mmCIF file of C-alpha atoms and ligand atoms in Angstrom:
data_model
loop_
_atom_site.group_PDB
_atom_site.id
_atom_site.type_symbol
_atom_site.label_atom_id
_atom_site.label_comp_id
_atom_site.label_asym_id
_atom_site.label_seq_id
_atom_site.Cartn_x
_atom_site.Cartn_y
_atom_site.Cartn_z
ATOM 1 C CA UNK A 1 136.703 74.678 -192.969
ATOM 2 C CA UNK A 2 138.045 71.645 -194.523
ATOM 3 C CA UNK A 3 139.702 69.176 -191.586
ATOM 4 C CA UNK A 4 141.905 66.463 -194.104
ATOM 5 C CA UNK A 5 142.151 63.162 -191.850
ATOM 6 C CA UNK A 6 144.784 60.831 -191.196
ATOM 7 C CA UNK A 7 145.409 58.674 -194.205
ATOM 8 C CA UNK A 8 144.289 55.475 -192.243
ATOM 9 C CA UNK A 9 140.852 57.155 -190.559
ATOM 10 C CA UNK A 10 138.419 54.329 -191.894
ATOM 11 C CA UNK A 11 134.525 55.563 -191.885
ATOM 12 C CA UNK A 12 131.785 53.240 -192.713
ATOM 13 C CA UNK A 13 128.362 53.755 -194.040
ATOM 14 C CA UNK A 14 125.334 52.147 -193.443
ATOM 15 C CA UNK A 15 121.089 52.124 -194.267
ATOM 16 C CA UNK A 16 118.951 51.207 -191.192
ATOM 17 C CA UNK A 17 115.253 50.350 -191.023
ATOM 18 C CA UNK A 18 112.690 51.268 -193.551
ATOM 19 C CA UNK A 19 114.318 51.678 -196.729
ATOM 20 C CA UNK A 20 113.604 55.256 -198.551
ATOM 21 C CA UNK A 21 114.731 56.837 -201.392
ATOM 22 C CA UNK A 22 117.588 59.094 -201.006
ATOM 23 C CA UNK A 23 119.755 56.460 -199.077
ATOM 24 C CA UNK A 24 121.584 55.489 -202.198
ATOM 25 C CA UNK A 25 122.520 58.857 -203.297
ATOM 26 C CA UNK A 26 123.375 59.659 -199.466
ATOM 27 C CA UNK A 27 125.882 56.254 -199.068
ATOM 28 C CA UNK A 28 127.284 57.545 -202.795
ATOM 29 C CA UNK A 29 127.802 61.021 -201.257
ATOM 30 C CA UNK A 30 129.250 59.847 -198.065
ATOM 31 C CA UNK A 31 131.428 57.630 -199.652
ATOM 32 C CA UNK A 32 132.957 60.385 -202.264
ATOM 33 C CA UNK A 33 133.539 63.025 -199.781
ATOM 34 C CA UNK A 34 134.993 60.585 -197.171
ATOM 35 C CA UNK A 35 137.633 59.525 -199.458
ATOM 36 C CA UNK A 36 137.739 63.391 -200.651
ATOM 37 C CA UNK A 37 139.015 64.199 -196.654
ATOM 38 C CA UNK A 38 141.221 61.265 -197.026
ATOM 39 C CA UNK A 39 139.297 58.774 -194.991
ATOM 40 C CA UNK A 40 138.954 55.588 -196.586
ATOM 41 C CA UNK A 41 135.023 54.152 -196.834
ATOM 42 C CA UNK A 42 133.535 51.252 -195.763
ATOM 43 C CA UNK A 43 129.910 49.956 -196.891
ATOM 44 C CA UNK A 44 127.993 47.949 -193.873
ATOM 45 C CA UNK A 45 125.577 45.207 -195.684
ATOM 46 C CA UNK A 46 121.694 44.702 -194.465
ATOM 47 C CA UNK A 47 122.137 47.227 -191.836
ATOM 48 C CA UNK A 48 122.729 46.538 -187.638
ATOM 49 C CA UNK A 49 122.412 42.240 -188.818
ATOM 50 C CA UNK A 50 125.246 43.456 -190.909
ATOM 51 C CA UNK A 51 127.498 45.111 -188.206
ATOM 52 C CA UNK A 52 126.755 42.026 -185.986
ATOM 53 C CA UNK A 53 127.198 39.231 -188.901
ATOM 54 C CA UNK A 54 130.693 41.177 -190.231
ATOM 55 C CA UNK A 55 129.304 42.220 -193.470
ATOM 56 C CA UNK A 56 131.356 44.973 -193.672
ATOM 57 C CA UNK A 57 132.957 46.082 -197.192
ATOM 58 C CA UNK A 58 135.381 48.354 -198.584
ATOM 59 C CA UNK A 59 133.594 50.588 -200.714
ATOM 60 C CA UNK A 60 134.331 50.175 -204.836
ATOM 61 C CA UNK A 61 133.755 52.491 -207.178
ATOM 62 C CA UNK A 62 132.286 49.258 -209.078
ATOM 63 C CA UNK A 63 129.455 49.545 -206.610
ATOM 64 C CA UNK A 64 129.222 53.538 -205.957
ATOM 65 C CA UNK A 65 128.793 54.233 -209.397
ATOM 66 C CA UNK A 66 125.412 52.508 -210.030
ATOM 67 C CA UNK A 67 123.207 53.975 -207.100
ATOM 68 C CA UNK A 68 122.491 57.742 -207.578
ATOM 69 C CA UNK A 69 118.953 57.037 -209.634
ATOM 70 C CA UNK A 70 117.869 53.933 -207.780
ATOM 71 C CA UNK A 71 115.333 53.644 -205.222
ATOM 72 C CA UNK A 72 115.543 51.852 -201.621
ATOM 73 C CA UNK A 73 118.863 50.781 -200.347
ATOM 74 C CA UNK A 74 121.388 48.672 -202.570
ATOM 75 C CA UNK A 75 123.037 47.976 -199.461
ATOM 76 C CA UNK A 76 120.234 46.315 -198.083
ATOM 77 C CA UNK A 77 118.658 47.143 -194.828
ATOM 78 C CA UNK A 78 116.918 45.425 -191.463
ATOM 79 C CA UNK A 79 115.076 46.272 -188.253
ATOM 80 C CA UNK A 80 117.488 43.625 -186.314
ATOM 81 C CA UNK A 81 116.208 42.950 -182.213
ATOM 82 C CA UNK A 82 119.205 41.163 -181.704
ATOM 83 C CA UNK A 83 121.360 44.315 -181.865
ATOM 84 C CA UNK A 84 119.681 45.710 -178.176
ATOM 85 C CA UNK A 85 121.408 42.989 -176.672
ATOM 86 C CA UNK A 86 125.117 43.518 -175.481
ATOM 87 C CA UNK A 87 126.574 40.393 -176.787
ATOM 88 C CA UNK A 88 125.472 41.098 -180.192
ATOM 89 C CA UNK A 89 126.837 44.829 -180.081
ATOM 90 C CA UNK A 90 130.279 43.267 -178.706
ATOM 91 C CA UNK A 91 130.271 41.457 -181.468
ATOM 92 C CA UNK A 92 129.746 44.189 -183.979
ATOM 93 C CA UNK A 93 132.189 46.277 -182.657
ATOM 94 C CA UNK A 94 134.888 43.274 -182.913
ATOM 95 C CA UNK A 95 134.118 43.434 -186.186
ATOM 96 C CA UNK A 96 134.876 47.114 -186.482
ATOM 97 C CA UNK A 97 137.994 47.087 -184.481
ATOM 98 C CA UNK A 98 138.994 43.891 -186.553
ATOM 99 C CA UNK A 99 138.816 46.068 -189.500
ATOM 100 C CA UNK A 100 140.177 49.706 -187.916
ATOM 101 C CA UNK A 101 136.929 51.506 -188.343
ATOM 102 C CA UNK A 102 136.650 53.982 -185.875
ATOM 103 C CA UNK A 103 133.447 56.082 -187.212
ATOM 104 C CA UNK A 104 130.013 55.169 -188.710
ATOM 105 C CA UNK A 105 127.482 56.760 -190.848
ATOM 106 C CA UNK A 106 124.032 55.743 -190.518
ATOM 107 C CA UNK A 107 121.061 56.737 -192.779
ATOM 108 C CA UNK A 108 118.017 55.873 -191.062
ATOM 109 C CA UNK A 109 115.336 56.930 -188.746
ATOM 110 C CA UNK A 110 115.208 57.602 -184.917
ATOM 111 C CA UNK A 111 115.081 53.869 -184.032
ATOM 112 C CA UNK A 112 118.211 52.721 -185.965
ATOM 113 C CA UNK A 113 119.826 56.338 -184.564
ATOM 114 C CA UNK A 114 118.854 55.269 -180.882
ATOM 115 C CA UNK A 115 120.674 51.703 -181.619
ATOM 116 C CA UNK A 116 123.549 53.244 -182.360
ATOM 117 C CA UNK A 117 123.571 55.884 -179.460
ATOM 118 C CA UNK A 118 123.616 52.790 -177.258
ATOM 119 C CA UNK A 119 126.994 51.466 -179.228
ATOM 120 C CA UNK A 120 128.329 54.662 -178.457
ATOM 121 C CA UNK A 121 127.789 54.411 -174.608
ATOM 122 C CA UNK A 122 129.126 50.906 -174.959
ATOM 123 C CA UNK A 123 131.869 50.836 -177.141
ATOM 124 C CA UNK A 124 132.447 54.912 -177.983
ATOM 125 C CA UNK A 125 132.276 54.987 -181.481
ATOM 126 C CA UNK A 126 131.330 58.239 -182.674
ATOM 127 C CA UNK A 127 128.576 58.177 -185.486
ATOM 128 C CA UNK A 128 126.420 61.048 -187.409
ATOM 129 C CA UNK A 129 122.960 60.231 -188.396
ATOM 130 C CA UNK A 130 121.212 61.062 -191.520
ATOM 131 C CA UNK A 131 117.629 61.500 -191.138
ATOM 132 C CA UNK A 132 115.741 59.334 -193.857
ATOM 133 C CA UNK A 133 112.094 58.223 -193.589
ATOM 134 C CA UNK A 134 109.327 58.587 -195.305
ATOM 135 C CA UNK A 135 107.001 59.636 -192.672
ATOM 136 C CA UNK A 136 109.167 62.526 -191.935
ATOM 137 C CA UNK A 137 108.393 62.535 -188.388
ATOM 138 C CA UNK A 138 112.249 62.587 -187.155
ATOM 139 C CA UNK A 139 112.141 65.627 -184.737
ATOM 140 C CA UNK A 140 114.505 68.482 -184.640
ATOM 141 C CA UNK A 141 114.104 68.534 -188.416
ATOM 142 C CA UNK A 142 112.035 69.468 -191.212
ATOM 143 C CA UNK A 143 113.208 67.010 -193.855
ATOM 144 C CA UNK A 144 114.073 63.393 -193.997
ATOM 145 C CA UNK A 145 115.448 61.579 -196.864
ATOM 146 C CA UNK A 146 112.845 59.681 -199.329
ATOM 147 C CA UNK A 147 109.755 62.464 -198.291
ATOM 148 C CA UNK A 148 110.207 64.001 -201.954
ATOM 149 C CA UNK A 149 109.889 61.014 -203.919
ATOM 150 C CA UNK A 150 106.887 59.604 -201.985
ATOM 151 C CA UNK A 151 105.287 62.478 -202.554
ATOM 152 C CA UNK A 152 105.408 62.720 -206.002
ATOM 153 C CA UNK A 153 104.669 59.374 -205.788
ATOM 154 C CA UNK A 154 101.627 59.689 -204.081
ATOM 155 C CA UNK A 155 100.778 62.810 -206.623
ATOM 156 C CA UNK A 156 100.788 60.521 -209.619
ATOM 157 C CA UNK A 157 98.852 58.069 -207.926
ATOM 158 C CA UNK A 158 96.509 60.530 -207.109
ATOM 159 C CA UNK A 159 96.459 61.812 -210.430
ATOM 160 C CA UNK A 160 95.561 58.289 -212.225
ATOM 161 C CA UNK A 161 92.917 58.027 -210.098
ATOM 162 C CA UNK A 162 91.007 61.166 -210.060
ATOM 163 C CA UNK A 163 91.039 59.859 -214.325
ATOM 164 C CA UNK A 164 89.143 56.621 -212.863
ATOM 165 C CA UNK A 165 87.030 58.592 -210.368
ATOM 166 C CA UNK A 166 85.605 61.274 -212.899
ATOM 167 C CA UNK A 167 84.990 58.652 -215.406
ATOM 168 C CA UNK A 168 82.542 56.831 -212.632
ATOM 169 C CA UNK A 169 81.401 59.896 -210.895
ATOM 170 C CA UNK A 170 83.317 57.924 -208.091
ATOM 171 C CA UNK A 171 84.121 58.934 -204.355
ATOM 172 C CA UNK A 172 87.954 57.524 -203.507
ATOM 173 C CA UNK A 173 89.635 57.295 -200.590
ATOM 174 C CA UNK A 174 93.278 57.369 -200.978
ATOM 175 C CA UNK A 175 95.367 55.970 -198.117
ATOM 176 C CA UNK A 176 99.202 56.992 -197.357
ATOM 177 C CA UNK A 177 101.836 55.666 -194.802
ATOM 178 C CA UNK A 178 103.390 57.991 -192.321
ATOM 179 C CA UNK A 179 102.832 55.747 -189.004
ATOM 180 C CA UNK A 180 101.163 58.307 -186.506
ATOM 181 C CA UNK A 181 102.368 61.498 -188.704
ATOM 182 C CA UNK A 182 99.937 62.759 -191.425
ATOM 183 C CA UNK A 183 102.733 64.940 -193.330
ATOM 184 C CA UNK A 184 102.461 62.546 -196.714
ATOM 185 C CA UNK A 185 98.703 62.814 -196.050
ATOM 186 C CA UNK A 186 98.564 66.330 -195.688
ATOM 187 C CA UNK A 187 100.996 67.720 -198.478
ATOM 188 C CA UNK A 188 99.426 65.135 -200.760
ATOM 189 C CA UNK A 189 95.799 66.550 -199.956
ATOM 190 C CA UNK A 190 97.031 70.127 -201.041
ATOM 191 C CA UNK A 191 98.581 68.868 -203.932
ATOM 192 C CA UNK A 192 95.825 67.311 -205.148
ATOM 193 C CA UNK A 193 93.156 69.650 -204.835
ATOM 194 C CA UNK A 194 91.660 66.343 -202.339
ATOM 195 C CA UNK A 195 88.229 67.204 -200.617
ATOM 196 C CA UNK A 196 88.422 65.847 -196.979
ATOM 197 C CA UNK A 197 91.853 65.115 -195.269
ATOM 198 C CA UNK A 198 92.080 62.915 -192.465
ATOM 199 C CA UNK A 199 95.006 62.753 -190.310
ATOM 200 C CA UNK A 200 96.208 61.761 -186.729
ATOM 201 C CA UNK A 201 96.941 65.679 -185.925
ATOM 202 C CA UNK A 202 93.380 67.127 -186.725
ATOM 203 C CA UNK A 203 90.129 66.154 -184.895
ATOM 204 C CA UNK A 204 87.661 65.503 -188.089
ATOM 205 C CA UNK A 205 83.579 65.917 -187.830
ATOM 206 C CA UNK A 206 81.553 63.731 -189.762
ATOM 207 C CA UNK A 207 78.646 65.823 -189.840
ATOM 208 C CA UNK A 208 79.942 69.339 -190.858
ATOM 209 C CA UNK A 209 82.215 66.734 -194.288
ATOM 210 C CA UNK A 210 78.935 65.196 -195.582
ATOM 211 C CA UNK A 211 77.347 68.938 -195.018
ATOM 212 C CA UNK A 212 80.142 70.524 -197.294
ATOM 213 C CA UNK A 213 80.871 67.451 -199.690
ATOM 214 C CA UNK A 214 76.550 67.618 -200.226
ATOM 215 C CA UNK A 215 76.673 71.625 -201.216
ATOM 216 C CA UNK A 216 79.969 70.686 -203.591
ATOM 217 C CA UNK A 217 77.866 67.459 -204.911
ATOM 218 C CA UNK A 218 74.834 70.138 -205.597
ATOM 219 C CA UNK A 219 77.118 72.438 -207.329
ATOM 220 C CA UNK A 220 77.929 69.984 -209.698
ATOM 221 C CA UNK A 221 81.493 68.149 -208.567
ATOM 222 C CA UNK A 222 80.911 65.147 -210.109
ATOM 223 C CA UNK A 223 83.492 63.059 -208.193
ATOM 224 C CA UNK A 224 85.002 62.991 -204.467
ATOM 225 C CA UNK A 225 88.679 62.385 -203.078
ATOM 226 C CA UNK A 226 89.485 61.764 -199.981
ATOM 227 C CA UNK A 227 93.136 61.270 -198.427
ATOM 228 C CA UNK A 228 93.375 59.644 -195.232
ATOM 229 C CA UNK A 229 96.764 58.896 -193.284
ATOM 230 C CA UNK A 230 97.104 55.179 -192.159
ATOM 231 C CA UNK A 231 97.727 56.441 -188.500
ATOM 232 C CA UNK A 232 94.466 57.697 -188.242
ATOM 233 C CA UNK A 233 92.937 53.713 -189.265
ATOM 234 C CA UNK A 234 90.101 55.374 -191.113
ATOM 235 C CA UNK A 235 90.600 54.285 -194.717
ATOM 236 C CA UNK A 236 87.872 51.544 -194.403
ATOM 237 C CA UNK A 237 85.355 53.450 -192.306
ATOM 238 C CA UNK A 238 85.935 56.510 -194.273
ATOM 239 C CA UNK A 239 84.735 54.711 -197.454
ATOM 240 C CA UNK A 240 81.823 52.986 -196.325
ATOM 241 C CA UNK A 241 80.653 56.566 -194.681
ATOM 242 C CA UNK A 242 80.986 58.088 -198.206
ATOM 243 C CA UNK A 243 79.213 55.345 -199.582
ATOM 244 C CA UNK A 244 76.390 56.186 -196.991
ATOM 245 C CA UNK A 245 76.199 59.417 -196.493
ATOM 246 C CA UNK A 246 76.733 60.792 -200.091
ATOM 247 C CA UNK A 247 75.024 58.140 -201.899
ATOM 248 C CA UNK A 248 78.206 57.603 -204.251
ATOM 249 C CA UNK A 249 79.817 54.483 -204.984
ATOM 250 C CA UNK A 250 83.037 54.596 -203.220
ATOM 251 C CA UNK A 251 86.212 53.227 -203.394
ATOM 252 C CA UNK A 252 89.279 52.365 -201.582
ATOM 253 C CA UNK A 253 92.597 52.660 -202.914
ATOM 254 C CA UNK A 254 96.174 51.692 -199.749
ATOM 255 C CA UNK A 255 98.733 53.087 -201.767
ATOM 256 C CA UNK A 256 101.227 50.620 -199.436
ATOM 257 C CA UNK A 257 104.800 50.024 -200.270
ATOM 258 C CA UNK A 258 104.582 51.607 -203.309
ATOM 259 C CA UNK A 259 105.365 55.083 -201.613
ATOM 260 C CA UNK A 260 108.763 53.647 -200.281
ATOM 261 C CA UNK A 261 110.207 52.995 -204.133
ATOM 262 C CA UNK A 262 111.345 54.616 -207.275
ATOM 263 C CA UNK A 263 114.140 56.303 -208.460
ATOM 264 C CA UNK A 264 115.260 59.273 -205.860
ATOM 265 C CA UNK A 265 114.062 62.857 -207.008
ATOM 266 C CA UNK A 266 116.215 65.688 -207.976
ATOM 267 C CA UNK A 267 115.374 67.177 -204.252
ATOM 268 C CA UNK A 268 116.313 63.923 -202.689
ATOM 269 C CA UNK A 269 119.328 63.398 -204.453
ATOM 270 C CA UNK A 270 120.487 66.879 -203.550
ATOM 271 C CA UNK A 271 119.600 66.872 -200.255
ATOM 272 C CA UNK A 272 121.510 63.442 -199.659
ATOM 273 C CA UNK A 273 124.624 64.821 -200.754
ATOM 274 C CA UNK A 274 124.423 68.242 -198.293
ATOM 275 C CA UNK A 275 123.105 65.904 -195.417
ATOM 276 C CA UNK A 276 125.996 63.468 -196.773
ATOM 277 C CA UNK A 277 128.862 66.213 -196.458
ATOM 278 C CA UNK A 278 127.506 67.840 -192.895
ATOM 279 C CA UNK A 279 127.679 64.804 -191.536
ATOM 280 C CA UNK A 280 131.053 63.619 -192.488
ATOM 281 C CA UNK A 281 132.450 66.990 -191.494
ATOM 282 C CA UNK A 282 131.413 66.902 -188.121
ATOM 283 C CA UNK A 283 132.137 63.616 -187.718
ATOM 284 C CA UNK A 284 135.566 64.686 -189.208
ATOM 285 C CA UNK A 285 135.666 67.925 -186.236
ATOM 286 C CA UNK A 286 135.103 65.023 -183.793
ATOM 287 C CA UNK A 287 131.369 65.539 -183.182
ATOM 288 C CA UNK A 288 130.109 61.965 -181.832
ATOM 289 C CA UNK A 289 126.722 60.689 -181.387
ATOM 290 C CA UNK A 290 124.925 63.471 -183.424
ATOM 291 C CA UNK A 291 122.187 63.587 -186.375
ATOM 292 C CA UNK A 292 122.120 66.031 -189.016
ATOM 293 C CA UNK A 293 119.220 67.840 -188.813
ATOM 294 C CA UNK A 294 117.810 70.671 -191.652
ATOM 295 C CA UNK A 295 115.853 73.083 -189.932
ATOM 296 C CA UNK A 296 114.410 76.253 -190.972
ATOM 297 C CA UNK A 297 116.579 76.270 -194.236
ATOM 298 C CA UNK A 298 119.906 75.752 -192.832
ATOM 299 C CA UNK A 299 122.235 72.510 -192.221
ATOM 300 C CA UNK A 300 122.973 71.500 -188.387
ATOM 301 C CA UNK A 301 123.874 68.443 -186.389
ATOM 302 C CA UNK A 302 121.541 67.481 -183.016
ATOM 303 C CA UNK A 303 121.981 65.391 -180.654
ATOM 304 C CA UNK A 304 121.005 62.373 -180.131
ATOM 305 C CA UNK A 305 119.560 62.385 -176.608
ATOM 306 C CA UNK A 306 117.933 66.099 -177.833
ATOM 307 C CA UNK A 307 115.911 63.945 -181.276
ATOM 308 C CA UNK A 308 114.937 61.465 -178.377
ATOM 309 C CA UNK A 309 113.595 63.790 -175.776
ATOM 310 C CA UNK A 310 111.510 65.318 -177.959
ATOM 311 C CA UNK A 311 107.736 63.952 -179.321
ATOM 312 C CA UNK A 312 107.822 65.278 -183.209
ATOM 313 C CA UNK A 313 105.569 67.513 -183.589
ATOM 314 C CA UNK A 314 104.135 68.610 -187.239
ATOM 315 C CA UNK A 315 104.320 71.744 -188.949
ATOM 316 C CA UNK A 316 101.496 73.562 -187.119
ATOM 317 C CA UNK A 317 101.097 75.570 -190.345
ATOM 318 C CA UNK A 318 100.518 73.323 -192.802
ATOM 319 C CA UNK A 319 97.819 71.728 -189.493
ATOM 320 C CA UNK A 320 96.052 74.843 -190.326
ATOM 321 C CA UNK A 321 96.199 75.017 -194.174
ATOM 322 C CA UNK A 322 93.848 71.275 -194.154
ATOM 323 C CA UNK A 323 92.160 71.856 -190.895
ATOM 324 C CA UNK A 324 89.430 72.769 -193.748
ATOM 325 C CA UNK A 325 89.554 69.282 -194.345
ATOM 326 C CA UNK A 326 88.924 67.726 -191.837
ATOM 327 C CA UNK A 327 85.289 69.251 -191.184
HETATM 328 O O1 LIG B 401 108.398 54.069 -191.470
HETATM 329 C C1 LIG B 401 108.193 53.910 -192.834
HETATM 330 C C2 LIG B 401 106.983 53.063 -193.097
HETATM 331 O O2 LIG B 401 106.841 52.926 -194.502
HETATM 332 C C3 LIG B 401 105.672 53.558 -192.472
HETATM 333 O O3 LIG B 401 105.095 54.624 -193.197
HETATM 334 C C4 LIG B 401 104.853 52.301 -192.478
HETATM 335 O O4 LIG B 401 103.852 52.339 -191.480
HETATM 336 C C5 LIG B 401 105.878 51.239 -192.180
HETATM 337 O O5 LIG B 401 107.144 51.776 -192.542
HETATM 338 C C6 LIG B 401 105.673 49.951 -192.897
HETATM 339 O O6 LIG B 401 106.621 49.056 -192.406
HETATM 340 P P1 LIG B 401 106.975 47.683 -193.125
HETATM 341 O O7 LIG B 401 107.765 48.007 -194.350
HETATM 342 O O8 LIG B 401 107.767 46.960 -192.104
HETATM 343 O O9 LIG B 401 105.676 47.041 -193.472
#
């Protein structure tokens, strides 16, 4: 069901902490179907320092109609400290109330959604979250905004590479982001056909690898990839044991900030428009303090205090497919 707002309802949208891609297409989204309902949009600049400094916009169709293929945010974003201190959240919501916004949209991760679960105790303005991260490791759902395009960002990586690593009859050790979550690690490992897999969710043994990476070597695979999740801090040690072990000459490769850009896939654009719509209809049907959450294949909205409660836990499926990895 559609709800139309009053003409005046003023929404506005805003990126929080680590840029990913799919926030552009998601404040585009937001923005349309906002002034679709009748609400008129506002754009927050460089996040919670934005709410706090006033940076607050109306949003143009001058600016709207440039982000669906770029990458990060174009309304900048930051990890701002100063926003866990009352003063500074007074201040932001002056700057609301001086403006007659009475809702927010924030596209983030669990941190920025906690910030503003704290201005809604304070102040009471109701807000939907849209999960976006690359790590993907936002519990109560399956998919965050930006995991798509790292990962086929990551894939090509990969895929240059394993050109470099057969030429040298190297061993490589590729290393992704993902904090304490190996998802990028993991996927990436299938999709690449990688040989070990080392992530924070799987205990790994040394001994029974170098066994199964020596009876590949004697069959004839003339070079080695390895993909090891940041969290796990064994990109270095990794390397030097292939080195070792294997007698190859080994590499090391920290694919970095380079997973966080480039344009937005054709998944990530879509699903920042559907999480775009849920979460301006519920925040239209008066649902405060919620994030929308995809789960199992359909659209829903969680709660806040729910996403905090619970410790994300990964797939335990996709644990098992590269638990063959990891020994
Ligand atoms: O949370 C996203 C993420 O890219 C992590 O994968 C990574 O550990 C971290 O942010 C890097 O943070 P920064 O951009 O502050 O260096």
């Amino acid at each position: 069901m559609v709800h139309l707002a009053p003409l005046s309802e003023k929404v506005a949208i805003m990126t929080s902490g680590g840029d990913a891609a799919g926030m552009n297409p998601a404040v585009k989204s937001a923005a349309d179907y906002a002034r679709k309902l009748g609400m008129q949009p506002y754009l927050v600049k460089w996040g919670l320092r934005g709410l706090i400094e006033g940076w607050i916009e109306p949003a143009t169709d001058e600016f709207l109609s440039d982000l669906i293929h770029r990458g990060g945010t174009a309304l900048g974003s930051s990890r701002s400290k100063r926003f866990f201190e009352y003063e500074f959240r007074k201040q932001a919501f002056e700057n609301l109330q001086s403006l007659g916004i009475g809702k927010l949209v924030i596209i983030g991760g669990d941190g920025s959604f906690g910030a503003l679960n704290q201005f809604y105790a304070d102040f009471k303005v109701p807000f939907a979250g849209i999960p976006a991260t690359i790590d993907n490791d936002i519990s109560g759902t399956d998919y965050c905004l930006g995991v798509d395009t790292a990962l086929n960002m990551i894939r090509s990586s990969v895929d240059s590479i394993r050109d470099t690593a057969s030429s040298f009859s190297r061993a490589f050790v590729i290393e992704t982001m993902g904090r304490d979550c190996g998802y990028l690690a993991m996927i990436s490992a299938l999709a690449t056909d990688a040989d070990v897999c080392l992530v924070p969710e799987i205990e790994y043994d040394l001994d029974s690898i170098g066994a199964r990476l020596k009876e590949k070597r004697a069959e004839g695979k003339k070079y080695l990839l390895g993909i090891v999740a940041e969290g796990t801090g064994m990109g270095e040690a990794l390397t030097r044991w292939m080195g070792d072990a294997l007698g190859m000459d080994s590499r090391l490769t920290v694919l970095g900030h380079v997973q966080r850009g480039g344009s937005p896939t054709v998944y990530d654009r879509i699903m920042a428009f559907k999480f775009a719509v849920t979460a301006i209809d519920n925040l239209q049907a008066g649902e405060p303090n919620k994030v929308v959450t995809f789960k199992d294949g359909a659209f829903g909205m969680t709660s806040i205090n729910e996403i905090a409660d619970t410790k994300h836990q990964s797939d335990p499926g996709l644990v098992n497919l590269c638990r063959g990895l990891s020994r």
